[in-house]
Amino acid sequence: MTMQLQPVLLAVQSALSAQGQLAGGDVAVEAAIDHLVQGLGPVLRQAAFDLAEQAAVEVRSQLPDRQVDVVLLDGDPALRITDAPVTDADPAAGEDLDARITLRVTPTLKTMIEDAAEAAGASINGWVLDALSKRARKGTDERGFRSTTTFDL
């Protein structure tokens, strides 16, 4: 997702210029507004980056198996979403599957898990183990696909 800042900057500049015209041609007021417009550009860009970071945090919380970063594309902030890597360094790779855990879930969640496991062609235990392993590895160096969408702020 790319956040196009130019329309926002132009709208703010236009609004400030319109307010400056209310000064009735006062040169000092017009000069002050020109300085204000020039100074607001970097501040608005920083605010957009902060908003992009907040958006990234929200997207991360809803996509736990993905990494979401704020990057620059043509000078505008963009969210880069990448898949979790398939790692060879699985800490449990050589371990026997002897450890047991009892998990109590609602009937609705149980049905959802069963459906997801069936759709993946896996056993329920295998699907749950895979889902938990992916969640536990979250936060590692992740690489994957890139999704780009553009929207105006």
CSV table of C-alpha atoms in Angstrom, one decimal:
chain,number,residue,atom,x,y,z
A,1,MET,CA,0.0,0.0,0.0
A,2,THR,CA,1.5,3.3,-1.0
A,3,MET,CA,0.2,6.5,0.7
A,4,GLN,CA,0.3,9.4,-1.8
A,5,LEU,CA,1.2,12.5,0.2
A,6,GLN,CA,1.2,15.1,-2.6
A,7,PRO,CA,-2.6,15.5,-2.7
A,8,VAL,CA,-2.6,16.1,1.0
A,9,LEU,CA,0.2,18.6,0.9
A,10,LEU,CA,-1.4,20.5,-2.0
A,11,ALA,CA,-4.8,20.6,-0.1
A,12,VAL,CA,-3.1,22.0,3.1
A,13,GLN,CA,-1.2,24.6,1.0
A,14,SER,CA,-4.3,25.6,-0.8
A,15,ALA,CA,-6.3,26.0,2.5
A,16,LEU,CA,-3.5,28.1,4.1
A,17,SER,CA,-3.2,30.3,1.0
A,18,ALA,CA,-7.0,30.8,1.0
A,19,GLN,CA,-6.8,31.9,4.7
A,20,GLY,CA,-3.9,34.3,3.8
A,21,GLN,CA,-6.1,36.0,1.2
A,22,LEU,CA,-8.4,37.0,4.1
A,23,ALA,CA,-5.6,39.3,5.4
A,24,GLY,CA,-6.5,41.8,2.7
A,25,GLY,CA,-3.1,42.0,1.0
A,26,ASP,CA,-1.1,42.4,4.2
A,27,VAL,CA,2.5,41.5,3.0
A,28,ALA,CA,3.6,40.4,6.5
A,29,VAL,CA,0.7,38.0,6.8
A,30,GLU,CA,1.3,36.6,3.3
A,31,ALA,CA,5.0,36.1,4.0
A,32,ALA,CA,4.2,34.4,7.3
A,33,ILE,CA,1.8,32.0,5.5
A,34,ASP,CA,4.4,31.2,2.8
A,35,HIS,CA,6.9,30.3,5.6
A,36,LEU,CA,4.2,28.3,7.3
A,37,VAL,CA,3.4,26.4,4.1
A,38,GLN,CA,7.1,25.6,3.5
A,39,GLY,CA,7.6,24.4,7.1
A,40,LEU,CA,4.5,22.2,7.1
A,41,GLY,CA,5.6,20.0,4.3
A,42,PRO,CA,8.2,18.0,6.3
A,43,VAL,CA,5.9,18.0,9.4
A,44,LEU,CA,3.1,16.5,7.3
A,45,ARG,CA,5.4,14.0,5.8
A,46,GLN,CA,6.5,12.9,9.2
A,47,ALA,CA,2.9,12.7,10.4
A,48,ALA,CA,2.2,10.4,7.4
A,49,PHE,CA,5.1,8.2,8.3
A,50,ASP,CA,3.8,8.0,11.8
A,51,LEU,CA,0.3,7.0,10.6
A,52,ALA,CA,1.8,4.5,8.2
A,53,GLU,CA,3.7,2.9,11.2
A,54,GLN,CA,0.4,2.8,13.2
A,55,ALA,CA,-1.2,1.1,10.2
A,56,ALA,CA,1.6,-1.4,10.0
A,57,VAL,CA,1.2,-2.2,13.7
A,58,GLU,CA,-2.5,-2.8,13.2
A,59,VAL,CA,-1.9,-5.0,10.1
A,60,ARG,CA,0.8,-7.0,11.9
A,61,SER,CA,-1.7,-7.7,14.7
A,62,GLN,CA,-4.2,-9.1,12.2
A,63,LEU,CA,-1.6,-11.0,10.1
A,64,PRO,CA,0.6,-12.8,12.7
A,65,ASP,CA,2.3,-15.0,10.1
A,66,ARG,CA,3.5,-11.9,8.1
A,67,GLN,CA,6.0,-9.1,8.5
A,68,VAL,CA,4.8,-5.6,7.8
A,69,ASP,CA,7.3,-2.8,7.3
A,70,VAL,CA,7.0,0.9,6.3
A,71,VAL,CA,9.2,1.6,3.3
A,72,LEU,CA,9.7,4.6,0.9
A,73,LEU,CA,8.4,4.2,-2.6
A,74,ASP,CA,9.0,7.3,-4.8
A,75,GLY,CA,9.3,9.4,-1.6
A,76,ASP,CA,5.9,8.3,-0.2
A,77,PRO,CA,5.5,5.8,2.7
A,78,ALA,CA,4.3,2.4,1.7
A,79,LEU,CA,3.5,-0.8,3.7
A,80,ARG,CA,5.5,-3.8,2.6
A,81,ILE,CA,3.9,-7.2,3.6
A,82,THR,CA,6.0,-10.3,3.4
A,83,ASP,CA,5.3,-14.0,4.1
A,84,ALA,CA,6.9,-15.8,7.0
A,85,PRO,CA,10.0,-17.7,5.8
A,86,VAL,CA,10.2,-21.4,5.6
A,87,THR,CA,13.1,-22.0,7.9
A,88,ASP,CA,15.4,-25.0,8.2
A,89,ALA,CA,16.3,-24.0,11.7
A,90,ASP,CA,13.2,-25.4,13.3
A,91,PRO,CA,14.1,-25.9,17.0
A,92,ALA,CA,11.8,-28.9,17.2
A,93,ALA,CA,13.0,-30.5,14.0
A,94,GLY,CA,14.8,-33.4,15.6
A,95,GLU,CA,12.6,-33.8,18.6
A,96,ASP,CA,10.1,-36.7,19.1
A,97,LEU,CA,6.5,-35.6,19.4
A,98,ASP,CA,6.0,-36.9,22.9
A,99,ALA,CA,5.0,-33.7,24.7
A,100,ARG,CA,1.3,-33.5,25.3
A,101,ILE,CA,-1.0,-30.6,26.0
A,102,THR,CA,-4.7,-30.4,26.6
A,103,LEU,CA,-6.5,-27.6,24.9
A,104,ARG,CA,-10.1,-26.8,25.5
A,105,VAL,CA,-11.9,-24.8,22.8
A,106,THR,CA,-15.4,-23.8,22.0
A,107,PRO,CA,-17.4,-26.1,19.7
A,108,THR,CA,-17.4,-23.4,17.0
A,109,LEU,CA,-13.6,-23.0,17.1
A,110,LYS,CA,-13.2,-26.8,17.1
A,111,THR,CA,-15.3,-27.0,13.9
A,112,MET,CA,-13.3,-24.1,12.4
A,113,ILE,CA,-10.0,-26.0,13.1
A,114,GLU,CA,-11.4,-29.3,11.7
A,115,ASP,CA,-12.5,-27.5,8.5
A,116,ALA,CA,-9.2,-25.7,8.1
A,117,ALA,CA,-7.3,-29.0,8.7
A,118,GLU,CA,-9.4,-30.8,6.1
A,119,ALA,CA,-9.0,-27.9,3.6
A,120,ALA,CA,-5.2,-28.1,4.1
A,121,GLY,CA,-5.3,-31.9,3.8
A,122,ALA,CA,-3.8,-32.4,7.2
A,123,SER,CA,-4.8,-34.1,10.4
A,124,ILE,CA,-6.1,-31.8,13.2
A,125,ASN,CA,-3.0,-32.4,15.3
A,126,GLY,CA,-0.8,-31.7,12.3
A,127,TRP,CA,-2.6,-28.5,11.4
A,128,VAL,CA,-2.6,-27.2,15.0
A,129,LEU,CA,1.1,-28.1,15.4
A,130,ASP,CA,1.9,-26.2,12.1
A,131,ALA,CA,-0.2,-23.2,13.2
A,132,LEU,CA,1.4,-23.0,16.6
A,133,SER,CA,4.9,-23.4,15.2
A,134,LYS,CA,4.3,-20.6,12.7
A,135,ARG,CA,3.0,-18.4,15.5
A,136,ALA,CA,5.9,-19.2,17.8
A,137,ARG,CA,8.5,-18.4,15.1
A,138,LYS,CA,6.9,-15.0,14.5
A,139,GLY,CA,9.4,-12.1,14.6
A,140,THR,CA,12.2,-13.9,12.6
A,141,ASP,CA,13.7,-12.4,9.5
A,142,GLU,CA,10.8,-12.8,7.0
A,143,ARG,CA,10.8,-12.6,3.2
A,144,GLY,CA,8.0,-13.3,0.7
A,145,PHE,CA,5.6,-11.7,-1.6
A,146,ARG,CA,4.9,-8.0,-2.0
A,147,SER,CA,1.5,-6.5,-2.1
A,148,THR,CA,1.1,-2.9,-3.3
A,149,THR,CA,-2.1,-0.8,-3.1
A,150,THR,CA,-2.3,3.0,-3.5
A,151,PHE,CA,-4.6,5.2,-1.5
A,152,ASP,CA,-4.8,9.0,-0.8
A,153,LEU,CA,-4.7,10.2,2.8
